[in-house]
PDB file of C-alpha atoms in Angstrom:
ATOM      1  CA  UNK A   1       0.000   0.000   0.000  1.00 90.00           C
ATOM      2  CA  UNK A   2       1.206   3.507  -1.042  1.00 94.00           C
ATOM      3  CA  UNK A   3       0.083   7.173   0.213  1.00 95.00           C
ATOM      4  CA  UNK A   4       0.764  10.290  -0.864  1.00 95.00           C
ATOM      5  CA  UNK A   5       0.856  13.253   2.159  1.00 96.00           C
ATOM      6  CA  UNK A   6       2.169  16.354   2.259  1.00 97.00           C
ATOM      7  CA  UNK A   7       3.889  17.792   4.959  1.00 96.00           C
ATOM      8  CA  UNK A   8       6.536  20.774   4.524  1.00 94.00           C
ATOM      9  CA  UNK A   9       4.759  22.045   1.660  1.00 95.00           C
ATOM     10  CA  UNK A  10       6.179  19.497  -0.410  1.00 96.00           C
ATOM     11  CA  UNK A  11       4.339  16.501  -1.422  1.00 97.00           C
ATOM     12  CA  UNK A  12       5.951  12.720  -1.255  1.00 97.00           C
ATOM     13  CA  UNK A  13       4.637   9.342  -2.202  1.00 96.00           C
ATOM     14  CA  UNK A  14       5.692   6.796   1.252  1.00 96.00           C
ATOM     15  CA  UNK A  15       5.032   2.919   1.548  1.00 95.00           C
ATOM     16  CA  UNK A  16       5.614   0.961   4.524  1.00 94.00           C
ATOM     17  CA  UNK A  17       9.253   0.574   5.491  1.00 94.00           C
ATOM     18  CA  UNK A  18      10.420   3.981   3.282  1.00 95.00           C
ATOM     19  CA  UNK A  19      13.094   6.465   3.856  1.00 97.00           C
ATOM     20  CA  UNK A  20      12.437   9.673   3.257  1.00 96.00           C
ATOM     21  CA  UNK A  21      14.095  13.413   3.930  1.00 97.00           C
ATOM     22  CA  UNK A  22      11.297  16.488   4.342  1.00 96.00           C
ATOM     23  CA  UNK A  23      11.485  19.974   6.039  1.00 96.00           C
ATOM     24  CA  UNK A  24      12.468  19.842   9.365  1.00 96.00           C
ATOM     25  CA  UNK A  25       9.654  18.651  11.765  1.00 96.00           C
ATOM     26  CA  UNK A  26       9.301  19.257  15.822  1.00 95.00           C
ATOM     27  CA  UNK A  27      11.359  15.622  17.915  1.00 95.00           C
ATOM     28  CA  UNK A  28      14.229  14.147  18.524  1.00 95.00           C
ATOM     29  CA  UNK A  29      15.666  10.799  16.885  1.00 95.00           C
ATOM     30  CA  UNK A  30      13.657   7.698  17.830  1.00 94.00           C
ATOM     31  CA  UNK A  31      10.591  10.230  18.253  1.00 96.00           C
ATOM     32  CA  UNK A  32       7.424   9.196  16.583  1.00 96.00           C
ATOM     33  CA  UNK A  33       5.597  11.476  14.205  1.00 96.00           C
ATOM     34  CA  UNK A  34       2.247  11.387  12.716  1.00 95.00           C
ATOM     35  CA  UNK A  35       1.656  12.983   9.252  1.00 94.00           C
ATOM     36  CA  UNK A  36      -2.249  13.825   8.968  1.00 92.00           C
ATOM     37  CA  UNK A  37      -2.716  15.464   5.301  1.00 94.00           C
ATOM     38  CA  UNK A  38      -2.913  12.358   3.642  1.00 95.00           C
ATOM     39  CA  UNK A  39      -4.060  13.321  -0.183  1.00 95.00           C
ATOM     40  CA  UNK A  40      -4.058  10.244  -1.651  1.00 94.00           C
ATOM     41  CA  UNK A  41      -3.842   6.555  -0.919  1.00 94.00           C
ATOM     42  CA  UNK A  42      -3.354   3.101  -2.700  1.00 93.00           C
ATOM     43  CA  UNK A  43      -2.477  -0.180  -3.468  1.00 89.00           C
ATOM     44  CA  UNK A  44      -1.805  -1.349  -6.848  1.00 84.00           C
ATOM     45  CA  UNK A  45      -4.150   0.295  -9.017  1.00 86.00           C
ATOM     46  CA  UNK A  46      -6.954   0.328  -6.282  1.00 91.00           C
ATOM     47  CA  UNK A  47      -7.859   3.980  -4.851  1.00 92.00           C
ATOM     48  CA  UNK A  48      -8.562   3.910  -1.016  1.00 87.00           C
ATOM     49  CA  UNK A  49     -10.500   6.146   0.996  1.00 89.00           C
ATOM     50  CA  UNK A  50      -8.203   8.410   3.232  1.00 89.00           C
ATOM     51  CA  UNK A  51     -11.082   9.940   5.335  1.00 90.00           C
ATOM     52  CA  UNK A  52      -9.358   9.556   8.968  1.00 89.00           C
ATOM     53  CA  UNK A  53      -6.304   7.572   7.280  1.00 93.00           C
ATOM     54  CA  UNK A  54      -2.709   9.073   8.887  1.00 93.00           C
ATOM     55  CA  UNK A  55       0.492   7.336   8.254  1.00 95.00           C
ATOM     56  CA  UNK A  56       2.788   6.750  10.851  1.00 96.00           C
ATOM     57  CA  UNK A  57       6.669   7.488  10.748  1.00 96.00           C
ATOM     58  CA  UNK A  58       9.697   7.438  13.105  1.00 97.00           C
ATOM     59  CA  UNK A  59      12.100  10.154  13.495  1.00 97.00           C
ATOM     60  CA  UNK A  60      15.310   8.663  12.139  1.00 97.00           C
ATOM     61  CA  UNK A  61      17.800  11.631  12.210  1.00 97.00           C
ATOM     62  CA  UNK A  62      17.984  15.416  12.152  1.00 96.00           C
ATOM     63  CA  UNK A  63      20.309  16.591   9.566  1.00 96.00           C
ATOM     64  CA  UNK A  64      21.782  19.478   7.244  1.00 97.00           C
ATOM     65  CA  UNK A  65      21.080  19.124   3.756  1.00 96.00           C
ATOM     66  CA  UNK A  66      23.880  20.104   0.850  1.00 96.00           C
ATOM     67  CA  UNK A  67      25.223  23.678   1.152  1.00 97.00           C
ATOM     68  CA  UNK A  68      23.894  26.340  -1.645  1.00 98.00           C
ATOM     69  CA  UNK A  69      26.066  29.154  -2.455  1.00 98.00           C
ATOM     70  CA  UNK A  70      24.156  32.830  -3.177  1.00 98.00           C
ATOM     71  CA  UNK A  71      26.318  34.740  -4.994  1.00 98.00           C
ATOM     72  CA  UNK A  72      25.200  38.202  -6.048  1.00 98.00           C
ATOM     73  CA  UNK A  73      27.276  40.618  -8.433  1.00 98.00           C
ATOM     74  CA  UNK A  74      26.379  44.153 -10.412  1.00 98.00           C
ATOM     75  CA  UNK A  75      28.748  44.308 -13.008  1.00 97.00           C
ATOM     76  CA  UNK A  76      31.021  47.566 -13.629  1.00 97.00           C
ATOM     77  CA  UNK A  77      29.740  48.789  -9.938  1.00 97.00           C
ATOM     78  CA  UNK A  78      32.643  46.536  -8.046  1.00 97.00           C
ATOM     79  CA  UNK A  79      29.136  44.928  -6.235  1.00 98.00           C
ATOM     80  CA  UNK A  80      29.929  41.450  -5.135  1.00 98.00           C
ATOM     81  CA  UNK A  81      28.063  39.042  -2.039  1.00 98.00           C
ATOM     82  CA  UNK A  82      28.095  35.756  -1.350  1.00 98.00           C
ATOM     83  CA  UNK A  83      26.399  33.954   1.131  1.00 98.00           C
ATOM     84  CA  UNK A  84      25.937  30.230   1.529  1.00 98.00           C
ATOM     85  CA  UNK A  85      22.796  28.591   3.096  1.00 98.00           C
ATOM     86  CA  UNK A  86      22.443  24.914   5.169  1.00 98.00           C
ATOM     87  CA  UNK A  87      18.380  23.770   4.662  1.00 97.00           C
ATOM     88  CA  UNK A  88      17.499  21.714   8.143  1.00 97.00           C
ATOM     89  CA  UNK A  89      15.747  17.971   7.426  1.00 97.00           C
ATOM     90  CA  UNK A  90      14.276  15.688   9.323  1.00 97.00           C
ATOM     91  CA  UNK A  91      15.000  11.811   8.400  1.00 97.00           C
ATOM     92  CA  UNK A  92      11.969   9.937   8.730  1.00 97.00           C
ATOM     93  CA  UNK A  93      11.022   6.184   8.537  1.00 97.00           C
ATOM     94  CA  UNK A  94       7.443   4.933   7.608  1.00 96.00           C
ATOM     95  CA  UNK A  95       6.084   2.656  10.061  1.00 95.00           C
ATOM     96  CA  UNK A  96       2.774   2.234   9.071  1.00 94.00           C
ATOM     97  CA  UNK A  97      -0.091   3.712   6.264  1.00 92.00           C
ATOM     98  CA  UNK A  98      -3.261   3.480   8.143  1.00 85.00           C
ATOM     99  CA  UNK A  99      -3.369   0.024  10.096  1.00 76.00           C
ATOM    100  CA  UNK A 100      -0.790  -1.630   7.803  1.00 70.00           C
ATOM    101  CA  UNK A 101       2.594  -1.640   9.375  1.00 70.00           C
ATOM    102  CA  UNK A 102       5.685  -2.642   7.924  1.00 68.00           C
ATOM    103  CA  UNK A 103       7.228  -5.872   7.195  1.00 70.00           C
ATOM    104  CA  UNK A 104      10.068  -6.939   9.846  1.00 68.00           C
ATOM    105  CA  UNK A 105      13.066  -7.567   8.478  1.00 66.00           C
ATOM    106  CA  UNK A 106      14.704 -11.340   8.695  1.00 61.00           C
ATOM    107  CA  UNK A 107      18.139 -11.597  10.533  1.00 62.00           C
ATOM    108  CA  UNK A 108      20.170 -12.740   7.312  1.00 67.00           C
ATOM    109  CA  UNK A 109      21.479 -16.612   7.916  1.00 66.00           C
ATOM    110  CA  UNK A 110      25.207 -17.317   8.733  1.00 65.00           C
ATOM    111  CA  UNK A 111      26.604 -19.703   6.592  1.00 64.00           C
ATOM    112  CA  UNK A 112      28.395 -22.542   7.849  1.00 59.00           C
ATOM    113  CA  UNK A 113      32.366 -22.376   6.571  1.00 56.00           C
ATOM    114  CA  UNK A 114      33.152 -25.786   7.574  1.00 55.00           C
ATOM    115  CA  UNK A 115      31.185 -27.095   4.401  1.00 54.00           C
ATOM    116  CA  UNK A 116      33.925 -25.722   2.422  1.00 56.00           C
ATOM    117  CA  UNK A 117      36.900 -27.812   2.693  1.00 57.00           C
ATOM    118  CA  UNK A 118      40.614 -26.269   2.679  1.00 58.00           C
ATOM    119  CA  UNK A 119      43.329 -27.832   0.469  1.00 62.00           C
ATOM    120  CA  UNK A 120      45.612 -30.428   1.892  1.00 64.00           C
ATOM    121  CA  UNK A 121      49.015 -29.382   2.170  1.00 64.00           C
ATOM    122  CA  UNK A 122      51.675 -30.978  -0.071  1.00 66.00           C
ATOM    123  CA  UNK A 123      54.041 -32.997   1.486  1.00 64.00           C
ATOM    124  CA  UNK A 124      58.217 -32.731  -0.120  1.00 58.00           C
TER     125      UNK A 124
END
């Protein structure tokens, strides 16, 4: 299942277990956030109803994005600024669209080495 919400002015399409980076929100890391202005919601091809529906996310990080430089110059009137500007994000993880929640993650299996088995030495 997909939704689309906005939050930050900015719209973003989220599905259980997603990553995602949007203006910075109110928390600290491990917080948990609820984003309300759900606009549209899916799965497949199927349109849901998103009357009530929120989508539930954990705060993962908060970070600085990329630094933009602002340089301003009037030519022939020696007019020259430059200023340089950090935008604040918040990292957030989808938990859960609605009532579905993501799916847990397997440990991944250790292999056993001694199947392999190691050359015999030469003997001179």
């Amino acid at each position: 299942m997909f939704a689309i919400v906005r939050t930050g002015g900015k719209q973003y399409r989220v599905a259980a277990g997603d990553i995602i980076a949007v203006e910075k929100l109110a928390g600290e890391a491990g917080d948990s956030v609820t984003l309300d202005d759900v606009l549209l919601a899916g799965d497949g091809g199927d349109i849901k109803d998103v009357k009530g529906l929120t989508v539930a996310a954990e705060i993962l990080a908060q970070e600085k994005g990329e630094k933009v430089i602002i340089f301003k110059k009037r030519r022939r009137h020696n007019y020259r600024r430059k200023n340089g500007h950090r935008q604040q994000h918040t990292v957030l993880k989808i938990s859960a669209i609605g009532s579905e929640k993501a799916p847990a993650k397997a440990a991944p299996k250790k292999e056993a080495s001694s199947t392999e088995e190691k050359p015999a030495a030469k003997a001179k």
